[in-house]
JSON list of C-alpha atoms in Angstrom, two decimals:
[
{"chain": "A", "resi": 1120, "resn": "MET", "atom": "CA", "xyz": [-30.59, -46.74, -3.14]},
{"chain": "A", "resi": 1121, "resn": "LYS", "atom": "CA", "xyz": [-28.42, -44.84, -0.71]},
{"chain": "A", "resi": 1122, "resn": "LYS", "atom": "CA", "xyz": [-29.30, -41.20, -0.20]},
{"chain": "A", "resi": 1123, "resn": "ILE", "atom": "CA", "xyz": [-26.33, -38.89, -0.74]},
{"chain": "A", "resi": 1124, "resn": "ARG", "atom": "CA", "xyz": [-26.33, -35.71, 1.24]},
{"chain": "A", "resi": 1125, "resn": "VAL", "atom": "CA", "xyz": [-25.03, -32.81, -0.82]},
{"chain": "A", "resi": 1126, "resn": "ARG", "atom": "CA", "xyz": [-23.65, -29.78, 0.93]},
{"chain": "A", "resi": 1127, "resn": "LYS", "atom": "CA", "xyz": [-24.27, -26.35, -0.57]},
{"chain": "A", "resi": 1128, "resn": "SER", "atom": "CA", "xyz": [-21.10, -24.96, -2.16]},
{"chain": "A", "resi": 1129, "resn": "TYR", "atom": "CA", "xyz": [-21.30, -21.73, -0.18]},
{"chain": "A", "resi": 1130, "resn": "GLN", "atom": "CA", "xyz": [-21.22, -23.80, 3.03]},
{"chain": "A", "resi": 1131, "resn": "ASN", "atom": "CA", "xyz": [-18.27, -25.91, 1.89]},
{"chain": "A", "resi": 1132, "resn": "LYS", "atom": "CA", "xyz": [-15.18, -24.31, 3.46]},
{"chain": "A", "resi": 1133, "resn": "GLU", "atom": "CA", "xyz": [-12.83, -26.64, 1.62]},
{"chain": "A", "resi": 1134, "resn": "PHE", "atom": "CA", "xyz": [-14.27, -25.48, -1.68]},
{"chain": "A", "resi": 1135, "resn": "LEU", "atom": "CA", "xyz": [-14.37, -21.80, -0.67]},
{"chain": "A", "resi": 1136, "resn": "ASN", "atom": "CA", "xyz": [-10.70, -21.91, 0.34]},
{"chain": "A", "resi": 1137, "resn": "SER", "atom": "CA", "xyz": [-9.64, -23.64, -2.87]},
{"chain": "A", "resi": 1138, "resn": "ALA", "atom": "CA", "xyz": [-7.85, -21.96, -5.75]},
{"chain": "A", "resi": 1139, "resn": "ILE", "atom": "CA", "xyz": [-10.80, -22.47, -8.09]},
{"chain": "A", "resi": 1140, "resn": "ALA", "atom": "CA", "xyz": [-13.10, -20.50, -5.75]},
{"chain": "A", "resi": 1141, "resn": "ARG", "atom": "CA", "xyz": [-10.85, -17.41, -5.73]},
{"chain": "A", "resi": 1142, "resn": "PRO", "atom": "CA", "xyz": [-13.30, -15.42, -7.93]},
{"chain": "A", "resi": 1143, "resn": "VAL", "atom": "CA", "xyz": [-16.05, -16.17, -5.40]},
{"chain": "A", "resi": 1144, "resn": "ARG", "atom": "CA", "xyz": [-13.87, -14.86, -2.56]},
{"chain": "A", "resi": 1145, "resn": "LEU", "atom": "CA", "xyz": [-12.98, -11.74, -4.54]},
{"chain": "A", "resi": 1146, "resn": "LEU", "atom": "CA", "xyz": [-16.64, -11.07, -5.25]},
{"chain": "A", "resi": 1147, "resn": "ALA", "atom": "CA", "xyz": [-17.42, -11.48, -1.55]},
{"chain": "A", "resi": 1148, "resn": "GLU", "atom": "CA", "xyz": [-14.65, -8.98, -0.71]},
{"chain": "A", "resi": 1149, "resn": "LEU", "atom": "CA", "xyz": [-16.33, -6.49, -3.02]},
{"chain": "A", "resi": 1150, "resn": "LEU", "atom": "CA", "xyz": [-19.96, -7.08, -2.09]},
{"chain": "A", "resi": 1151, "resn": "ASP", "atom": "CA", "xyz": [-19.64, -7.36, 1.70]},
{"chain": "A", "resi": 1152, "resn": "PRO", "atom": "CA", "xyz": [-18.17, -3.86, 2.25]},
{"chain": "A", "resi": 1153, "resn": "GLN", "atom": "CA", "xyz": [-20.55, -2.45, -0.36]},
{"chain": "A", "resi": 1154, "resn": "GLN", "atom": "CA", "xyz": [-23.51, -3.82, 1.59]},
{"chain": "A", "resi": 1155, "resn": "LYS", "atom": "CA", "xyz": [-22.15, -2.50, 4.91]},
{"chain": "A", "resi": 1156, "resn": "LEU", "atom": "CA", "xyz": [-21.60, 0.98, 3.47]},
{"chain": "A", "resi": 1157, "resn": "SER", "atom": "CA", "xyz": [-25.06, 0.95, 1.90]},
{"chain": "A", "resi": 1158, "resn": "ARG", "atom": "CA", "xyz": [-26.65, 0.08, 5.26]},
{"chain": "A", "resi": 1159, "resn": "GLU", "atom": "CA", "xyz": [-24.95, 3.14, 6.75]},
{"chain": "A", "resi": 1160, "resn": "GLY", "atom": "CA", "xyz": [-26.28, 5.36, 3.96]},
{"chain": "A", "resi": 1161, "resn": "ILE", "atom": "CA", "xyz": [-22.88, 5.83, 2.33]},
{"chain": "A", "resi": 1162, "resn": "LYS", "atom": "CA", "xyz": [-23.36, 6.06, -1.42]},
{"chain": "A", "resi": 1163, "resn": "ASP", "atom": "CA", "xyz": [-19.96, 7.16, -2.72]},
{"chain": "A", "resi": 1164, "resn": "THR", "atom": "CA", "xyz": [-16.39, 6.77, -1.53]},
{"chain": "A", "resi": 1165, "resn": "VAL", "atom": "CA", "xyz": [-12.97, 7.90, -2.64]},
{"chain": "A", "resi": 1166, "resn": "VAL", "atom": "CA", "xyz": [-9.98, 5.63, -2.18]},
{"chain": "A", "resi": 1167, "resn": "PHE", "atom": "CA", "xyz": [-6.41, 6.92, -2.05]},
{"chain": "A", "resi": 1168, "resn": "PHE", "atom": "CA", "xyz": [-3.59, 4.60, -2.99]},
{"chain": "A", "resi": 1169, "resn": "GLY", "atom": "CA", "xyz": [-0.13, 5.63, -2.00]},
{"chain": "A", "resi": 1170, "resn": "SER", "atom": "CA", "xyz": [3.35, 4.41, -1.46]},
{"chain": "A", "resi": 1171, "resn": "ALA", "atom": "CA", "xyz": [5.17, 3.80, 1.78]},
{"chain": "A", "resi": 1172, "resn": "ARG", "atom": "CA", "xyz": [8.39, 4.75, -0.02]},
{"chain": "A", "resi": 1173, "resn": "ILE", "atom": "CA", "xyz": [7.52, 8.43, -0.40]},
{"chain": "A", "resi": 1174, "resn": "LYS", "atom": "CA", "xyz": [8.19, 10.35, 2.80]},
{"chain": "A", "resi": 1175, "resn": "ASP", "atom": "CA", "xyz": [7.31, 13.84, 3.97]},
{"chain": "A", "resi": 1176, "resn": "LYS", "atom": "CA", "xyz": [9.66, 16.68, 3.02]},
{"chain": "A", "resi": 1177, "resn": "GLN", "atom": "CA", "xyz": [11.10, 17.20, 6.51]},
{"chain": "A", "resi": 1178, "resn": "THR", "atom": "CA", "xyz": [12.12, 13.56, 6.80]},
{"chain": "A", "resi": 1179, "resn": "CYS", "atom": "CA", "xyz": [13.73, 13.66, 3.34]},
{"chain": "A", "resi": 1180, "resn": "GLU", "atom": "CA", "xyz": [15.62, 16.85, 4.14]},
{"chain": "A", "resi": 1181, "resn": "ARG", "atom": "CA", "xyz": [16.92, 15.40, 7.43]},
{"chain": "A", "resi": 1182, "resn": "ASN", "atom": "CA", "xyz": [18.10, 12.31, 5.60]},
{"chain": "A", "resi": 1183, "resn": "LEU", "atom": "CA", "xyz": [19.92, 14.39, 2.97]},
{"chain": "A", "resi": 1184, "resn": "LYS", "atom": "CA", "xyz": [21.53, 16.51, 5.67]},
{"chain": "A", "resi": 1185, "resn": "LYS", "atom": "CA", "xyz": [22.86, 13.39, 7.43]},
{"chain": "A", "resi": 1186, "resn": "LEU", "atom": "CA", "xyz": [24.23, 12.00, 4.18]},
{"chain": "A", "resi": 1187, "resn": "LEU", "atom": "CA", "xyz": [25.95, 15.28, 3.28]},
{"chain": "A", "resi": 1188, "resn": "SER", "atom": "CA", "xyz": [27.48, 15.35, 6.75]},
{"chain": "A", "resi": 1189, "resn": "LEU", "atom": "CA", "xyz": [28.77, 11.81, 6.28]},
{"chain": "A", "resi": 1190, "resn": "GLN", "atom": "CA", "xyz": [30.21, 12.80, 2.91]},
{"chain": "A", "resi": 1191, "resn": "LYS", "atom": "CA", "xyz": [32.16, 15.67, 4.47]},
{"chain": "A", "resi": 1192, "resn": "LYS", "atom": "CA", "xyz": [33.54, 13.39, 7.20]},
{"chain": "A", "resi": 1193, "resn": "SER", "atom": "CA", "xyz": [34.46, 10.53, 4.87]},
{"chain": "A", "resi": 1194, "resn": "ASN", "atom": "CA", "xyz": [37.95, 10.11, 3.53]},
{"chain": "A", "resi": 1195, "resn": "GLY", "atom": "CA", "xyz": [37.75, 7.41, 0.96]},
{"chain": "A", "resi": 1196, "resn": "ASP", "atom": "CA", "xyz": [35.57, 5.93, -1.72]},
{"chain": "A", "resi": 1197, "resn": "VAL", "atom": "CA", "xyz": [32.22, 7.72, -1.53]},
{"chain": "A", "resi": 1198, "resn": "ARG", "atom": "CA", "xyz": [30.59, 6.32, -4.69]},
{"chain": "A", "resi": 1199, "resn": "ASP", "atom": "CA", "xyz": [27.90, 4.53, -2.68]},
{"chain": "A", "resi": 1200, "resn": "LEU", "atom": "CA", "xyz": [27.35, 7.64, -0.59]},
{"chain": "A", "resi": 1201, "resn": "LYS", "atom": "CA", "xyz": [27.00, 9.78, -3.72]},
{"chain": "A", "resi": 1202, "resn": "LYS", "atom": "CA", "xyz": [24.28, 7.46, -4.99]},
{"chain": "A", "resi": 1203, "resn": "LEU", "atom": "CA", "xyz": [22.47, 7.72, -1.66]},
{"chain": "A", "resi": 1204, "resn": "ILE", "atom": "CA", "xyz": [22.74, 11.52, -1.83]},
{"chain": "A", "resi": 1205, "resn": "ARG", "atom": "CA", "xyz": [21.39, 11.54, -5.37]},
{"chain": "A", "resi": 1206, "resn": "ASP", "atom": "CA", "xyz": [18.50, 9.31, -4.26]},
{"chain": "A", "resi": 1207, "resn": "ALA", "atom": "CA", "xyz": [17.85, 11.56, -1.24]},
{"chain": "A", "resi": 1208, "resn": "LYS", "atom": "CA", "xyz": [17.56, 14.59, -3.54]},
{"chain": "A", "resi": 1209, "resn": "ILE", "atom": "CA", "xyz": [15.05, 12.70, -5.67]},
{"chain": "A", "resi": 1210, "resn": "ASP", "atom": "CA", "xyz": [13.15, 11.81, -2.48]},
{"chain": "A", "resi": 1211, "resn": "ILE", "atom": "CA", "xyz": [12.86, 15.52, -1.68]},
{"chain": "A", "resi": 1212, "resn": "GLN", "atom": "CA", "xyz": [11.40, 16.17, -5.12]},
{"chain": "A", "resi": 1213, "resn": "MET", "atom": "CA", "xyz": [8.97, 13.26, -4.73]},
{"chain": "A", "resi": 1214, "resn": "SER", "atom": "CA", "xyz": [7.88, 14.44, -1.28]},
{"chain": "A", "resi": 1215, "resn": "LYS", "atom": "CA", "xyz": [5.66, 17.06, -2.93]},
{"chain": "A", "resi": 1216, "resn": "TYR", "atom": "CA", "xyz": [3.30, 14.24, -3.91]},
{"chain": "A", "resi": 1217, "resn": "TYR", "atom": "CA", "xyz": [3.16, 13.09, -0.30]},
{"chain": "A", "resi": 1218, "resn": "GLU", "atom": "CA", "xyz": [2.30, 16.63, 0.82]},
{"chain": "A", "resi": 1219, "resn": "GLU", "atom": "CA", "xyz": [-0.36, 16.96, -1.90]},
{"chain": "A", "resi": 1220, "resn": "ALA", "atom": "CA", "xyz": [-1.95, 13.66, -0.87]},
{"chain": "A", "resi": 1221, "resn": "VAL", "atom": "CA", "xyz": [-2.03, 14.77, 2.77]},
{"chain": "A", "resi": 1222, "resn": "GLU", "atom": "CA", "xyz": [-3.65, 18.07, 1.81]},
{"chain": "A", "resi": 1223, "resn": "LEU", "atom": "CA", "xyz": [-6.21, 16.38, -0.43]},
{"chain": "A", "resi": 1224, "resn": "SER", "atom": "CA", "xyz": [-7.16, 13.83, 2.19]}
]
């Protein structure tokens, strides 16, 4: 009888990189950092999730100012520009959340 050598699943890169092993990879992504933090004596963490779309207030105000300037200089159909201006005003309102996140962090 021929002896078959069986490789441990955790040493099988083909298996670990397969779609079926995704839960194993996710668990590793959770446990590895947890172990590293624990070794450093870090017991609790806070994670902030944000959006790259929300900008700081100064950037939003500069953008609005440029758009308003373009609107004054334009002499034609400005429907697209009006939408951009409306969006820029919303961006200014949303920037308060950016500022609050910066302050909290």
